mmCIF file of C-alpha atoms in Angstrom:
data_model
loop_
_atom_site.group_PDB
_atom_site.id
_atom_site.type_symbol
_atom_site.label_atom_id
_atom_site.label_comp_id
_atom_site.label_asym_id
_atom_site.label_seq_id
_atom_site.Cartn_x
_atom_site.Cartn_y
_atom_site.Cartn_z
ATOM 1 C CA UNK A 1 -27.217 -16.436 34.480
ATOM 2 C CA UNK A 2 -27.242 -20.210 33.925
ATOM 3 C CA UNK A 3 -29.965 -20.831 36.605
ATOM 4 C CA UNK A 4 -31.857 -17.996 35.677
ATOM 5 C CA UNK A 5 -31.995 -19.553 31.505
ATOM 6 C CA UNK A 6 -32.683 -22.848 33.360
ATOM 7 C CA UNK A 7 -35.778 -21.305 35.164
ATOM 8 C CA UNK A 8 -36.832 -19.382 32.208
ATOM 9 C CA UNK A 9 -37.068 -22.786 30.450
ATOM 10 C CA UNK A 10 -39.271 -24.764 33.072
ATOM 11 C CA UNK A 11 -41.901 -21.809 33.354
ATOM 12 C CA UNK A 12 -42.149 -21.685 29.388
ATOM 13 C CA UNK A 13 -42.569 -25.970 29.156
ATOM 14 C CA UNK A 14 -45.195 -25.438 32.362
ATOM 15 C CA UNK A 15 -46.926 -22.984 30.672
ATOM 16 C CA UNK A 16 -46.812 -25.213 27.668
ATOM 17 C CA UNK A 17 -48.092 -28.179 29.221
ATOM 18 C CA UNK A 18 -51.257 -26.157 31.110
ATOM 19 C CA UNK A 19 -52.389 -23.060 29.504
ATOM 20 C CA UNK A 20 -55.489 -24.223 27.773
ATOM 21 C CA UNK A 21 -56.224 -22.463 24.409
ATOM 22 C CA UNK A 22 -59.074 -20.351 24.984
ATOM 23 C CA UNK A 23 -59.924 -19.864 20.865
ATOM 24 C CA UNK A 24 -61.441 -22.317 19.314
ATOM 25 C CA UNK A 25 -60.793 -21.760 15.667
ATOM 26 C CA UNK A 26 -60.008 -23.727 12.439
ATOM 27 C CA UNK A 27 -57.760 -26.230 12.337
ATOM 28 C CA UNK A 28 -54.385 -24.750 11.320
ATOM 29 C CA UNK A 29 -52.456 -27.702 9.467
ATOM 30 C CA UNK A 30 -54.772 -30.567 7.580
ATOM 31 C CA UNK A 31 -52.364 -33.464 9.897
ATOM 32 C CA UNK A 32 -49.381 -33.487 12.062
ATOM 33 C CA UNK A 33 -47.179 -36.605 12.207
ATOM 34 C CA UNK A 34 -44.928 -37.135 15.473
ATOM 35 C CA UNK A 35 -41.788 -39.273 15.650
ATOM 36 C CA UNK A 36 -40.256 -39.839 18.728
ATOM 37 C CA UNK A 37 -39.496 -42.005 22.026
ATOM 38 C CA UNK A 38 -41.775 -42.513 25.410
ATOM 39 C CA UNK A 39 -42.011 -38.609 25.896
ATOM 40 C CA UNK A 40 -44.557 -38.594 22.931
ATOM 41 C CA UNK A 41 -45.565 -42.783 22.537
ATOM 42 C CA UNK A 42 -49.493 -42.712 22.430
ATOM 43 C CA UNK A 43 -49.694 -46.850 21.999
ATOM 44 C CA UNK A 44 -47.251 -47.867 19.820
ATOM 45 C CA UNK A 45 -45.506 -50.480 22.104
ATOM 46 C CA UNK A 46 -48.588 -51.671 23.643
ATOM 47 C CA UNK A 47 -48.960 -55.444 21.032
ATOM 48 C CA UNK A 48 -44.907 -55.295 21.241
ATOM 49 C CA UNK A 49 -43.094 -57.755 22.720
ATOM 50 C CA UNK A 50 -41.148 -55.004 25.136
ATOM 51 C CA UNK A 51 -40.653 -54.059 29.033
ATOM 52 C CA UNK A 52 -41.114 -50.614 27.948
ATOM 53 C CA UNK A 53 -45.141 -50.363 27.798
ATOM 54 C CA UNK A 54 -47.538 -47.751 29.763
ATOM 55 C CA UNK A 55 -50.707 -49.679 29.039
ATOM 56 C CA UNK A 56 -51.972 -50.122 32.602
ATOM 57 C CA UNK A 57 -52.290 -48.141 36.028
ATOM 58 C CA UNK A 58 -51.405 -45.977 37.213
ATOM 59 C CA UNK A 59 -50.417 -44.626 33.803
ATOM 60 C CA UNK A 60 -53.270 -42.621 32.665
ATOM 61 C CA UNK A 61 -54.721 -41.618 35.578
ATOM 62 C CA UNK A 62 -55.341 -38.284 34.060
ATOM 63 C CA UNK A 63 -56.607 -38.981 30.917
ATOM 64 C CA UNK A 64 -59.885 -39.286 29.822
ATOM 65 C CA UNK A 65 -60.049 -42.949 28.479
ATOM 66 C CA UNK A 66 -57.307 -44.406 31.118
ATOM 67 C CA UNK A 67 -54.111 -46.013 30.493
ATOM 68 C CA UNK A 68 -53.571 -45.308 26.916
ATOM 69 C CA UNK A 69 -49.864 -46.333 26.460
ATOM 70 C CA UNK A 70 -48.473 -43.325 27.055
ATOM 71 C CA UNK A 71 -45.956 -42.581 29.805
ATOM 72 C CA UNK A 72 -47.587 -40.067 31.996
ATOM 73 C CA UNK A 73 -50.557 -40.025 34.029
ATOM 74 C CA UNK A 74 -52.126 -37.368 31.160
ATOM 75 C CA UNK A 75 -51.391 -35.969 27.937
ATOM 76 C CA UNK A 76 -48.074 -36.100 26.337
ATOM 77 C CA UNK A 77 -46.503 -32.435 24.647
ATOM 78 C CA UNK A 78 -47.668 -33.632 21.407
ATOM 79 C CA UNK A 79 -51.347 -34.224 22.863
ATOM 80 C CA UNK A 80 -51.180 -30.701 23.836
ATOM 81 C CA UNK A 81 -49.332 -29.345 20.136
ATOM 82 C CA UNK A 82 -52.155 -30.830 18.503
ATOM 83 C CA UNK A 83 -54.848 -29.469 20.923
ATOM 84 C CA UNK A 84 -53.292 -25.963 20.443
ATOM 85 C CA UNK A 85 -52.891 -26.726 16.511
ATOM 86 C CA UNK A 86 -56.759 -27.026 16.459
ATOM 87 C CA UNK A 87 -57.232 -30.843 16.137
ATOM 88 C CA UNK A 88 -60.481 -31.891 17.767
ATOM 89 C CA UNK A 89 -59.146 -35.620 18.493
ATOM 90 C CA UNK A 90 -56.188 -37.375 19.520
ATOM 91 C CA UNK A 91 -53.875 -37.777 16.752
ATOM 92 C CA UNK A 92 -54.089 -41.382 16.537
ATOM 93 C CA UNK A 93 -50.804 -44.368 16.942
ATOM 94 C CA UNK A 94 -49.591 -45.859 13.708
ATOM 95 C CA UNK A 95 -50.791 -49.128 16.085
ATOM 96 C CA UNK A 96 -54.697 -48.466 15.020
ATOM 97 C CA UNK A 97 -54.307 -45.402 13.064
ATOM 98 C CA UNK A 98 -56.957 -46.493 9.650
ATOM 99 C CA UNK A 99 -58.813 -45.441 6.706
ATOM 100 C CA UNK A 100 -59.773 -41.632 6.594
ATOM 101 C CA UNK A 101 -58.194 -41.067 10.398
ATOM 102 C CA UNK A 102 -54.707 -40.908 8.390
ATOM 103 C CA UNK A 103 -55.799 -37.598 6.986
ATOM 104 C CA UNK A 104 -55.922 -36.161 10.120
ATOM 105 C CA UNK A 105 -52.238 -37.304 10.752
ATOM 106 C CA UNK A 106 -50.474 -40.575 12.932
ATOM 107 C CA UNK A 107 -48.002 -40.585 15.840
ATOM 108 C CA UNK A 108 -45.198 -42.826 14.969
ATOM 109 C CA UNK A 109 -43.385 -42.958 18.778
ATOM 110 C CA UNK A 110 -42.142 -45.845 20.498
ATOM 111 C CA UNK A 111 -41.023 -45.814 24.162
ATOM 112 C CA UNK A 112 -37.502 -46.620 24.211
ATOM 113 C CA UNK A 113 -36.993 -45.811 20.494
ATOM 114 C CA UNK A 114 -33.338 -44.725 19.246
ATOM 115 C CA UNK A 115 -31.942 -42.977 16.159
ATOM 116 C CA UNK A 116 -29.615 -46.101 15.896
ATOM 117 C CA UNK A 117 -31.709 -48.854 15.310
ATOM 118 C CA UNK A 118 -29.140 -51.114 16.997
ATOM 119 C CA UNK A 119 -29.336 -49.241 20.595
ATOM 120 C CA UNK A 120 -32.061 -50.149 22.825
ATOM 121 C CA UNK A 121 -31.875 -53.967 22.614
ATOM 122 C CA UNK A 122 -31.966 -54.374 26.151
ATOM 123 C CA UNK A 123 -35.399 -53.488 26.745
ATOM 124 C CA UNK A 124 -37.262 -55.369 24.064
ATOM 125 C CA UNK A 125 -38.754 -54.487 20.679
ATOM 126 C CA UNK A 126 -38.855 -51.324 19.890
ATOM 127 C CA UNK A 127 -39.813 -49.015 16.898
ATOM 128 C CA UNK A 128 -36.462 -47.109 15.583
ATOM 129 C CA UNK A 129 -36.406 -43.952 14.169
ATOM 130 C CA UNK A 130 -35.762 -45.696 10.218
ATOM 131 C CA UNK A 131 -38.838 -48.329 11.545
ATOM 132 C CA UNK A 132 -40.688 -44.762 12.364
ATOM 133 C CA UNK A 133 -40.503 -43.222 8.740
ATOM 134 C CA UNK A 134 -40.913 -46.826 7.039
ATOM 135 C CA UNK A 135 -44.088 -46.592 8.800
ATOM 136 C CA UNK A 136 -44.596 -42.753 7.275
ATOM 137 C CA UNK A 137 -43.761 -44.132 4.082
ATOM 138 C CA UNK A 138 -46.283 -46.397 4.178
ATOM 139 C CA UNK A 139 -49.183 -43.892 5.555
ATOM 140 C CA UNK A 140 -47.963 -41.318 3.000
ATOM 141 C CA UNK A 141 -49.315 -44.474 0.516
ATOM 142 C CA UNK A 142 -52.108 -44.730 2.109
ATOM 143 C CA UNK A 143 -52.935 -41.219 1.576
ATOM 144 C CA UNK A 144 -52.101 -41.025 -1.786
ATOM 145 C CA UNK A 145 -54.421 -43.980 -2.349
ATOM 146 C CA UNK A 146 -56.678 -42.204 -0.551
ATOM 147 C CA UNK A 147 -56.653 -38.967 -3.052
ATOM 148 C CA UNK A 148 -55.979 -41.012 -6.201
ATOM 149 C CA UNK A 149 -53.856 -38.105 -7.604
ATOM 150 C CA UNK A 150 -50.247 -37.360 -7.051
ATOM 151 C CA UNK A 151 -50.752 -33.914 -6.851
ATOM 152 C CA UNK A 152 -53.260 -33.688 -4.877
ATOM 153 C CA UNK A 153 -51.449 -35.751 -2.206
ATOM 154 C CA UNK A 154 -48.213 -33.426 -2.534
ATOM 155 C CA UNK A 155 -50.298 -30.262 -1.906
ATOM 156 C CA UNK A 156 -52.166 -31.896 0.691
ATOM 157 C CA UNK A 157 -48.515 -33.273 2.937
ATOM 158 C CA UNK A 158 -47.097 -29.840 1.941
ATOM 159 C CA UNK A 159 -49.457 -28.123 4.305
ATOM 160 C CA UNK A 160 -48.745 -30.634 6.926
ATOM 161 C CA UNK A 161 -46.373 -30.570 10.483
ATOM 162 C CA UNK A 162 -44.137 -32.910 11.896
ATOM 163 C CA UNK A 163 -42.088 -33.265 14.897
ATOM 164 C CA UNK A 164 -39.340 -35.164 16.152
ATOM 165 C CA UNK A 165 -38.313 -35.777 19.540
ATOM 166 C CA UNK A 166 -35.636 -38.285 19.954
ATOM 167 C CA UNK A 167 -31.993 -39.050 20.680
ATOM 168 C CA UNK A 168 -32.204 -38.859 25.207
ATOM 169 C CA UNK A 169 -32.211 -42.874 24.701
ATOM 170 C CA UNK A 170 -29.420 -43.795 22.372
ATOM 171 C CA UNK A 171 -27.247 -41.043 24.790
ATOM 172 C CA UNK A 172 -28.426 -42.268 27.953
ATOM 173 C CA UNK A 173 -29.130 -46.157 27.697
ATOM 174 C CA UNK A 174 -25.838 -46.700 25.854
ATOM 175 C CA UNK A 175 -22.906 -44.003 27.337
ATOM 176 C CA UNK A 176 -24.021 -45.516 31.118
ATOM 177 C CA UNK A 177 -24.552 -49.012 30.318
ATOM 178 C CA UNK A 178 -21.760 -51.244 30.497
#
């Protein structure tokens, strides 16, 4: 029963990962923000000081522009979320994310990020999850600048998506390190 869950899972992240939306529609949310570690890090780390960095071959191999930063020879699941959300572009790293691209939402990942923003030492600097949303909080200012009215900015986020994908690291990289 266990293996059979176990399988079940792989073929629905494959089909995740490959299935290419055939419909082309609107865009369904007005910007999707990601938080998260290396399985979702567009760039972030790439002007840290850090061993934990994909900017170079053969990361990227895939992709369309090269390495990128991100830890896979492609796109990363939240590539692919915002493909299938509608976005036309790469939602872009907090690292260069500017002016009206905010609108469209930022990725806030770091490779090697933790929840605890004491884990992870060992690998360099690093962008924590409470570095993460100091970062929102200061593109959710941006925005607001950007609309001039409170209100407008609410209504505006309200509509919006995030995700979150963190936590392997702080387990991992601290429980089996001595």
């Amino acid at each position: 029963m266990e293996r059979g869950l176990k399988m079940w899972y792989v073929t629905c992240i494959l089909l995740l990962t490959y299935v290419q939306s055939p419909v082309h529609g609107e865009q369904q949310v007005p910007c999707y923000f990601i938080f998260g570690d290396s399985l979702v890090d567009n760039g972030n780390n790439n002007g840290l000081a850090t061993r934990a960095k994909a900017n170079f071959s053969p990361y990227g191999i895939d992709f369309p522009y090269g390495p990128t930063g991100r830890f896979c020879n492609g796109r990363t699941m939240a590539d692919i979320i915002a493909k299938l959300l509608g976005f036309e572009n790469y939602v872009p790293s907090f690292a260069i994310a500017s002016g009206q691209d905010i609108l469209k939402g930022v990725n806030y990942a770091s490779t090697a990020a933790r929840i605890r923003s004491e884990s992870g030492q060992q690998m360099g600097a690093r962008i924590s999850m409470d570095a993460q949303l100091g970062n929102h909080l200061t593109t959710v200012s941006r925005i607001a600048a950007i609309f001039r009215d409170n209100n407008a900015t609410g209504n505006y986020l309200s509509k919006s998506i995030c995700s979150v994908g963190m936590g392997n690291n702080d387990y991992s990289n601290n429980y089996f390190m001595p």
